[in-house]
mmCIF file of C-alpha atoms in Angstrom:
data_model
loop_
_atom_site.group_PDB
_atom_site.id
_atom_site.type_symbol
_atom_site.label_atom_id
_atom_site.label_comp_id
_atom_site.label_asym_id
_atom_site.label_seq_id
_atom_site.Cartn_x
_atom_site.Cartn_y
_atom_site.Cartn_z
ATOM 1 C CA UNK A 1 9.638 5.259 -48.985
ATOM 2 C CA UNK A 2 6.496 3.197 -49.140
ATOM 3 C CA UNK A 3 3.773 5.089 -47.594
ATOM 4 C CA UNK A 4 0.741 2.886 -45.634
ATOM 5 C CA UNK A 5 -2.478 4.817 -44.776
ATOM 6 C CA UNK A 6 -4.340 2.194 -41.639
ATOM 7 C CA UNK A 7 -7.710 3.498 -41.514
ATOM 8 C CA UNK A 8 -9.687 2.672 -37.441
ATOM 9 C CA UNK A 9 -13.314 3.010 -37.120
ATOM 10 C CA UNK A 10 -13.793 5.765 -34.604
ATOM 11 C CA UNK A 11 -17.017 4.295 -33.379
ATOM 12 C CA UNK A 12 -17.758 3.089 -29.661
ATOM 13 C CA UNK A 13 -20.620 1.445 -30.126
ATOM 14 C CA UNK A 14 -23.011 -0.587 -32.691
ATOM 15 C CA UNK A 15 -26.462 0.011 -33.113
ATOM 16 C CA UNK A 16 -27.939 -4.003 -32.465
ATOM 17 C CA UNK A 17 -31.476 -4.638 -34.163
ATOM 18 C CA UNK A 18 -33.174 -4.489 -31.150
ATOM 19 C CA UNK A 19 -31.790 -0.655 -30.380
ATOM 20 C CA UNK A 20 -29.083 -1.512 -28.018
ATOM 21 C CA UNK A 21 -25.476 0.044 -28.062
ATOM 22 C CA UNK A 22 -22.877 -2.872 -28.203
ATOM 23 C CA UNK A 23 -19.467 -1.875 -27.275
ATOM 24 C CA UNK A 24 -17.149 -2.002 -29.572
ATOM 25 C CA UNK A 25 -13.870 -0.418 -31.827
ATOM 26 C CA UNK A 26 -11.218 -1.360 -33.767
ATOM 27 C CA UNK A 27 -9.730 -4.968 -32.839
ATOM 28 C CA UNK A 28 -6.935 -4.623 -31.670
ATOM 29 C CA UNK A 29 -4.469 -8.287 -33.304
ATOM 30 C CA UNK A 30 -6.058 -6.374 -36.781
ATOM 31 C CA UNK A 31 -4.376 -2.809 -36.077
ATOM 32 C CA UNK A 32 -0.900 -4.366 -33.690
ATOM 33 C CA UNK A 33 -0.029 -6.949 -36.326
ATOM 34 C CA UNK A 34 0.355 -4.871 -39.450
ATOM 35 C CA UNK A 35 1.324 -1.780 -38.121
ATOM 36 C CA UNK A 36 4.224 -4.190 -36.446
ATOM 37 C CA UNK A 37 5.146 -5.520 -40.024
ATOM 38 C CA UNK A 38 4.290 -2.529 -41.829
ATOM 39 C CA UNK A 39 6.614 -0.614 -39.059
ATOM 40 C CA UNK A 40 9.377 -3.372 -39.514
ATOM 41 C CA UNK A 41 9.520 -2.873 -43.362
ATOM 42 C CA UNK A 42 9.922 0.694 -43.072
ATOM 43 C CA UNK A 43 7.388 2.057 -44.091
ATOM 44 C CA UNK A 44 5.272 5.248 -43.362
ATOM 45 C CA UNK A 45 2.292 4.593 -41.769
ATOM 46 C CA UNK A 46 0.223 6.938 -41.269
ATOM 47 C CA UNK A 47 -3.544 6.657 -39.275
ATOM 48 C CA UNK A 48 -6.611 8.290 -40.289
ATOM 49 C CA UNK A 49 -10.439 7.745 -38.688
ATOM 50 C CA UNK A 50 -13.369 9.642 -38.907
ATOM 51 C CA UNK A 51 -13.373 13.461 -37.750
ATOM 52 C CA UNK A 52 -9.992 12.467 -36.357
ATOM 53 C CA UNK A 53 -11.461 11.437 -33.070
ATOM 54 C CA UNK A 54 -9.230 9.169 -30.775
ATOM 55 C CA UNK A 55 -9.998 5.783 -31.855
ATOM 56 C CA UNK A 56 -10.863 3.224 -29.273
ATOM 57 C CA UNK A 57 -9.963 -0.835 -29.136
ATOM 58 C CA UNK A 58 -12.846 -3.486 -28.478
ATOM 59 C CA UNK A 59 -12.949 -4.753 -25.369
ATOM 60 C CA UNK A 60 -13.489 -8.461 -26.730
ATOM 61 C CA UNK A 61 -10.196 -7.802 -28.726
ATOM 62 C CA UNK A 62 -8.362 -8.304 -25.736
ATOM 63 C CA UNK A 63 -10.345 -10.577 -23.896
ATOM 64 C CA UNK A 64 -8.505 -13.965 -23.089
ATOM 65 C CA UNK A 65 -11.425 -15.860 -24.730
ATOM 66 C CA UNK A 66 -10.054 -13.863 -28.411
ATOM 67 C CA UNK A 67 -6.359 -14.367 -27.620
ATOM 68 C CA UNK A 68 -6.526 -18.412 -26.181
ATOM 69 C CA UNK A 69 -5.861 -17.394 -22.773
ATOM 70 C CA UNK A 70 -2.918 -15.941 -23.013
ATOM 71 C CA UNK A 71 -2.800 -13.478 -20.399
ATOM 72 C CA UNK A 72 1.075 -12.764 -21.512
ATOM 73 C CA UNK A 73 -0.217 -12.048 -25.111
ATOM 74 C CA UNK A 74 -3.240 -9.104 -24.346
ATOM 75 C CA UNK A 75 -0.632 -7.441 -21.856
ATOM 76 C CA UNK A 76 1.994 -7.448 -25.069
ATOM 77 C CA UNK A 77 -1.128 -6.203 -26.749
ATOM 78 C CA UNK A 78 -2.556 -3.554 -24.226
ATOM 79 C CA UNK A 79 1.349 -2.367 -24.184
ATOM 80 C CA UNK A 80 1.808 -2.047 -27.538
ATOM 81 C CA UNK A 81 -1.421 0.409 -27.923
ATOM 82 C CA UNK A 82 -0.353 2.553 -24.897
ATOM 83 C CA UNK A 83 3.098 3.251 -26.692
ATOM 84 C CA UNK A 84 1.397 4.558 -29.432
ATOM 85 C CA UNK A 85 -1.167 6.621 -27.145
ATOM 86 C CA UNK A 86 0.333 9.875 -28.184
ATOM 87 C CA UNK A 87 -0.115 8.904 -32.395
ATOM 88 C CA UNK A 88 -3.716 7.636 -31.633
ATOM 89 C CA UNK A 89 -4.369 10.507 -30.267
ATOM 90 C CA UNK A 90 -3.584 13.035 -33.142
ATOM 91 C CA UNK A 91 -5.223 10.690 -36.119
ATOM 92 C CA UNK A 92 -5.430 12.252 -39.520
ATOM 93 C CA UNK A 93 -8.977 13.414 -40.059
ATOM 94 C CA UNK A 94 -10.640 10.606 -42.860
ATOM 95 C CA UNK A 95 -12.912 13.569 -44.567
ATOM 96 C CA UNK A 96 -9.346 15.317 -45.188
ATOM 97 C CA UNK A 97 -7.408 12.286 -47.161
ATOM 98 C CA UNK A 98 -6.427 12.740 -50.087
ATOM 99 C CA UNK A 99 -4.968 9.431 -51.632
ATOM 100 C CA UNK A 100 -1.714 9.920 -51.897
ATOM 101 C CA UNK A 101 -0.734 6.692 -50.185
ATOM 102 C CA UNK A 102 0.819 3.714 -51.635
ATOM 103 C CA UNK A 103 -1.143 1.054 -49.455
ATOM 104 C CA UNK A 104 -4.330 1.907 -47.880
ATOM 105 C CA UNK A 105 -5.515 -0.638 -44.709
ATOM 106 C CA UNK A 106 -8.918 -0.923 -43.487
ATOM 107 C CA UNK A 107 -8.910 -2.418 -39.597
ATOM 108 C CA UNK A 108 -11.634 -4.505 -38.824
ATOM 109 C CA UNK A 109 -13.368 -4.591 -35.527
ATOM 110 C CA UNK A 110 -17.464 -4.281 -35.230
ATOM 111 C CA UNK A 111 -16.985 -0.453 -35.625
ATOM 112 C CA UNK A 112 -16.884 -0.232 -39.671
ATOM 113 C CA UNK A 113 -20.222 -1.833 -39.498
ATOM 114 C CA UNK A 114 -21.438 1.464 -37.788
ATOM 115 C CA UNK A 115 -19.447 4.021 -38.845
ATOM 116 C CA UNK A 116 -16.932 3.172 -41.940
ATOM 117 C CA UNK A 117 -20.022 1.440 -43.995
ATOM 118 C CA UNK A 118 -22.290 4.586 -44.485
ATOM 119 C CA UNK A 119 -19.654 7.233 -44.441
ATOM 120 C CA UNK A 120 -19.525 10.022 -46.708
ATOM 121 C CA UNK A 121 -16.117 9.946 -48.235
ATOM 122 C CA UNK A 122 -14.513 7.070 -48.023
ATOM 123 C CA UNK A 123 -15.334 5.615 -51.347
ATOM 124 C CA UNK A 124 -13.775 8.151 -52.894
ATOM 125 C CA UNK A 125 -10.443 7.181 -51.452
ATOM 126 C CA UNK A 126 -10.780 3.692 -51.976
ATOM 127 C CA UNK A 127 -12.417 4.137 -55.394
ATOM 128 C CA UNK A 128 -8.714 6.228 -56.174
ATOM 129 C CA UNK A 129 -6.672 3.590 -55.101
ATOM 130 C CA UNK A 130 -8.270 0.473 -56.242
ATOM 131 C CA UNK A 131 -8.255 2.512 -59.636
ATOM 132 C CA UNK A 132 -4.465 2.436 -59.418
ATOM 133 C CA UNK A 133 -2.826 -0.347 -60.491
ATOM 134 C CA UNK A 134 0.200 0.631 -58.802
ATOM 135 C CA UNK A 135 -1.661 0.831 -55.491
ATOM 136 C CA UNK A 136 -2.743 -1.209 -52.713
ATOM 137 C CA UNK A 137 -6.174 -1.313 -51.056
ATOM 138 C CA UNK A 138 -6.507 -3.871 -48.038
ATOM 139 C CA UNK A 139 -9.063 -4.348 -45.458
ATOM 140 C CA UNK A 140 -9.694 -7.595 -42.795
ATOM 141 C CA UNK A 141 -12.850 -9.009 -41.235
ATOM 142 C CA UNK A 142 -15.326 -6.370 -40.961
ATOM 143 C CA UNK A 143 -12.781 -3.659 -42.442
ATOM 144 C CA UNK A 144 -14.971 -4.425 -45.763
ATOM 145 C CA UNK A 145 -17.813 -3.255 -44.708
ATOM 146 C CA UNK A 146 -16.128 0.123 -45.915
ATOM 147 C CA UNK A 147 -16.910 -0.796 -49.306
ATOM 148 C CA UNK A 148 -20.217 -0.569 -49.073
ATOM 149 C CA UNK A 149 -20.255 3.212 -49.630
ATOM 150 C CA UNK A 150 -18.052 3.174 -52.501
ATOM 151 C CA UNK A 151 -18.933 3.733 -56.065
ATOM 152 C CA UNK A 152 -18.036 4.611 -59.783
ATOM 153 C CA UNK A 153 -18.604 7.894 -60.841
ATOM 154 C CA UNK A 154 -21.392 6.168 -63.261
ATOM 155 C CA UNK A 155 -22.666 5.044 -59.585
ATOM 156 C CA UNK A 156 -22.001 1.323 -60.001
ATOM 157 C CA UNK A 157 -20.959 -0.665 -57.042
ATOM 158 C CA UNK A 158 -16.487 -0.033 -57.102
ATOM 159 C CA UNK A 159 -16.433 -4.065 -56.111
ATOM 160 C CA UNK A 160 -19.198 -5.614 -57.984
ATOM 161 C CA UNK A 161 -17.445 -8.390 -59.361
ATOM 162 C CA UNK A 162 -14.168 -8.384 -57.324
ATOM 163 C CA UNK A 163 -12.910 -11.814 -55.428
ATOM 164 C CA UNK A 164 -12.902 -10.612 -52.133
ATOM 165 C CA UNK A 165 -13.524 -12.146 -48.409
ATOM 166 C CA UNK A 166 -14.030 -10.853 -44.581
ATOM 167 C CA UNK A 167 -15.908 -11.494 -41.602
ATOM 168 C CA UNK A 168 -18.139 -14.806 -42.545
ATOM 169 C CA UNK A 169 -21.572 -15.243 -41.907
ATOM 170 C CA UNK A 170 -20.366 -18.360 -39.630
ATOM 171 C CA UNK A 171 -18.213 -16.679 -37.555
ATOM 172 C CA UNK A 172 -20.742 -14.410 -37.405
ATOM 173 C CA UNK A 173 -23.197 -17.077 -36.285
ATOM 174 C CA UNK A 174 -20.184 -18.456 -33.679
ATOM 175 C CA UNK A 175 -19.536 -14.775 -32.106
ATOM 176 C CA UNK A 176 -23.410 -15.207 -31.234
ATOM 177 C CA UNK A 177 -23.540 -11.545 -32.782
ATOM 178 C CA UNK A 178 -26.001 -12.760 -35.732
ATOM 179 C CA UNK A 179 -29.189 -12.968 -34.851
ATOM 180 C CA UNK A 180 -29.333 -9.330 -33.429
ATOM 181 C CA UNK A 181 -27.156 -7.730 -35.604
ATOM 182 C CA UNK A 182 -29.105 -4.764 -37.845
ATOM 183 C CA UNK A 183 -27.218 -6.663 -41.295
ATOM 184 C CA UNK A 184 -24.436 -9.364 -41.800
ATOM 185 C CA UNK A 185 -21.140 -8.578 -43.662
ATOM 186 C CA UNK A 186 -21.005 -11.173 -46.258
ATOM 187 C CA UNK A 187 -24.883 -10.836 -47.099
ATOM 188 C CA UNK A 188 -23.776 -7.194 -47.502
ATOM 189 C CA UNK A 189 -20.908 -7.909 -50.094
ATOM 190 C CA UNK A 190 -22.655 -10.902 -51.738
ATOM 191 C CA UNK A 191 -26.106 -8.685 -52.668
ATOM 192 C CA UNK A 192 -24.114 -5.602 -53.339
ATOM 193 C CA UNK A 193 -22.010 -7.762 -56.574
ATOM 194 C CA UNK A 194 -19.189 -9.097 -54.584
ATOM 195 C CA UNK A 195 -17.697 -12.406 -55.414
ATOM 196 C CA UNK A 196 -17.271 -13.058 -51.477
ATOM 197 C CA UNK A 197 -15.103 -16.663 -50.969
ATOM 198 C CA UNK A 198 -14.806 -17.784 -47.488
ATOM 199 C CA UNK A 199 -12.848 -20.729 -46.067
ATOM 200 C CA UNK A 200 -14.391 -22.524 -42.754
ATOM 201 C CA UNK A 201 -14.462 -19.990 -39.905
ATOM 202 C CA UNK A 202 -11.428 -18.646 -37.962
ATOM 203 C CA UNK A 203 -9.155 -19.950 -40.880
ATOM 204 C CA UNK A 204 -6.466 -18.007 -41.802
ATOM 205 C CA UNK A 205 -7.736 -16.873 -45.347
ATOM 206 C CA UNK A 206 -6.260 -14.232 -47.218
ATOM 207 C CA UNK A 207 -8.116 -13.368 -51.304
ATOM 208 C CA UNK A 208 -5.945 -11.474 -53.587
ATOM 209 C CA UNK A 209 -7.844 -9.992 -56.481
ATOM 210 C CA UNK A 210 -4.979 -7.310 -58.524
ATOM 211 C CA UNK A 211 -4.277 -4.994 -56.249
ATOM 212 C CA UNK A 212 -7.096 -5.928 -53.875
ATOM 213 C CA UNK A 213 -6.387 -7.867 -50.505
ATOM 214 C CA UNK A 214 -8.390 -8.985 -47.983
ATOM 215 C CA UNK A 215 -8.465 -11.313 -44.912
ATOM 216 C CA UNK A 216 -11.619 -13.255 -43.454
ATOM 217 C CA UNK A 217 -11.399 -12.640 -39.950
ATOM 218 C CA UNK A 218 -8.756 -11.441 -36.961
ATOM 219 C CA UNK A 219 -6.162 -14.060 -37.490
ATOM 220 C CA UNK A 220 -5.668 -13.217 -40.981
ATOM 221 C CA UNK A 221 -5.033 -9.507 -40.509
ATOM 222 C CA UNK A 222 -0.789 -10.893 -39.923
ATOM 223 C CA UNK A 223 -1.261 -13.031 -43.535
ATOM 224 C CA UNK A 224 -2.959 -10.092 -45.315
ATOM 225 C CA UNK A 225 0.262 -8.078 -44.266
ATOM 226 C CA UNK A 226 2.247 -10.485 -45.505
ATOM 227 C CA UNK A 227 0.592 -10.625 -48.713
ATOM 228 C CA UNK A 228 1.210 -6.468 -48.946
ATOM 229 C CA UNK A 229 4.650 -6.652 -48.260
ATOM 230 C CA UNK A 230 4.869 -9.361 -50.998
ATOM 231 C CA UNK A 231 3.048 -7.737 -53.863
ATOM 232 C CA UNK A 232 4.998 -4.648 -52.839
ATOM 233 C CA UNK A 233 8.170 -6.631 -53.237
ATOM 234 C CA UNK A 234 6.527 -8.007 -56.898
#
């Protein structure tokens, strides 16, 4: 059985430039979507964040503003992340990982920015799967900002030269999150060596590099799936 390790930020908050705490989390289209399709393929998916601690959705993610107004579609959402209350709850603990998983997904959400982008063992995980070609690693939007801590063992960037995408400066710019945030995700990947490729924001943009996938923003985290359960199929 195909084994799926979905990795949620387990911070609350981001840190703005000017000192403020922004509320935030995992968003929640970016966790529902795959774990639907990953669920539906049958796979095992197992969740992991940081210290294990109870990860909690952004409030944006399920504002009607995100979701086109669709009142009927954040209820489906809000319902869908109360049924799995009791495995949100009981998360793996990150630090403890070992990467033994087939397909490792990074949710987006502002939260990796705080939390998932500085911590202390994550790049060894990713570093393990991206270095097996029989693997899958796979992040959306601001899920990539987990590759910021990852390196070689010679202490090279893991991505520096890898086609990848998420969370564009533009949307950035759009979310009106840019001008206070402490660092923007596809400066990040550009400086660190990434070859970042964006389409024009809130397209539905999946980049496959090998065994590396990643979607630009919240409605690609369905189409990054999609592209897993392909490859897997390949």
């Amino acid at each position: 059985m195909t084994s799926v390790l979905m990795i949620l930020t387990g911070a609350k908050t981001w840190t703005m430039k000017n000192g403020l705490a922004h509320p935030t989390g995992y968003w929640a289209h970016e966790f529902i979507r795959p774990h639907q399709l990953f669920i539906e393929a049958g796979f095992e998916v197992s969740i992991a964040t940081p210290n294990g601690v109870t990860p909690t959705v952004d409030p944006l993610s399920l504002s009607l503003g995100y979701n086109n107004n669709d009142a009927a579609d954040v209820a489906g959402q809000e319902a869908y992340i109360q049924n799995l209350s009791d495995v949100l709850s009981s998360t793996l603990i990150l630090e403890d990982v070992q990467p033994n998983y087939d397909v490792v997904f990074i949710v987006g959400g502002h939260g990796p920015m705080q939390d998932l982008a500085v911590h202390p063992t994550i790049g060894t995980l990713l570093a393990a799967t991206l270095d097996n070609p029989k693997k899958i690693l796979s992040s959306v939007c601001h899920g990539p900002a987990s590759f910021i801590s990852a390196h070689k063992a010679d202490g090279s960037w893991l991505f520096t030269g890898r086609k990848l995408t998420g969370f564009s400066n533009e949307e950035e710019n759009q979310a009106t999150f840019a001008g206070n945030a402490p660092w923007l995700l596809e400066d990040r990947l550009r400086l660190s060596g990434a070859h970042y490729i964006s389409e024009p924001a809130w397209s539905a943009h999946v980049v496959e590099d090998g065994n590396l996938i990643t979607g630009q923003n919240q409605v690609s985290a369905e189409a990054a799936a999609l592209a897993i359960l392909k490859k897997l199929k390949s």
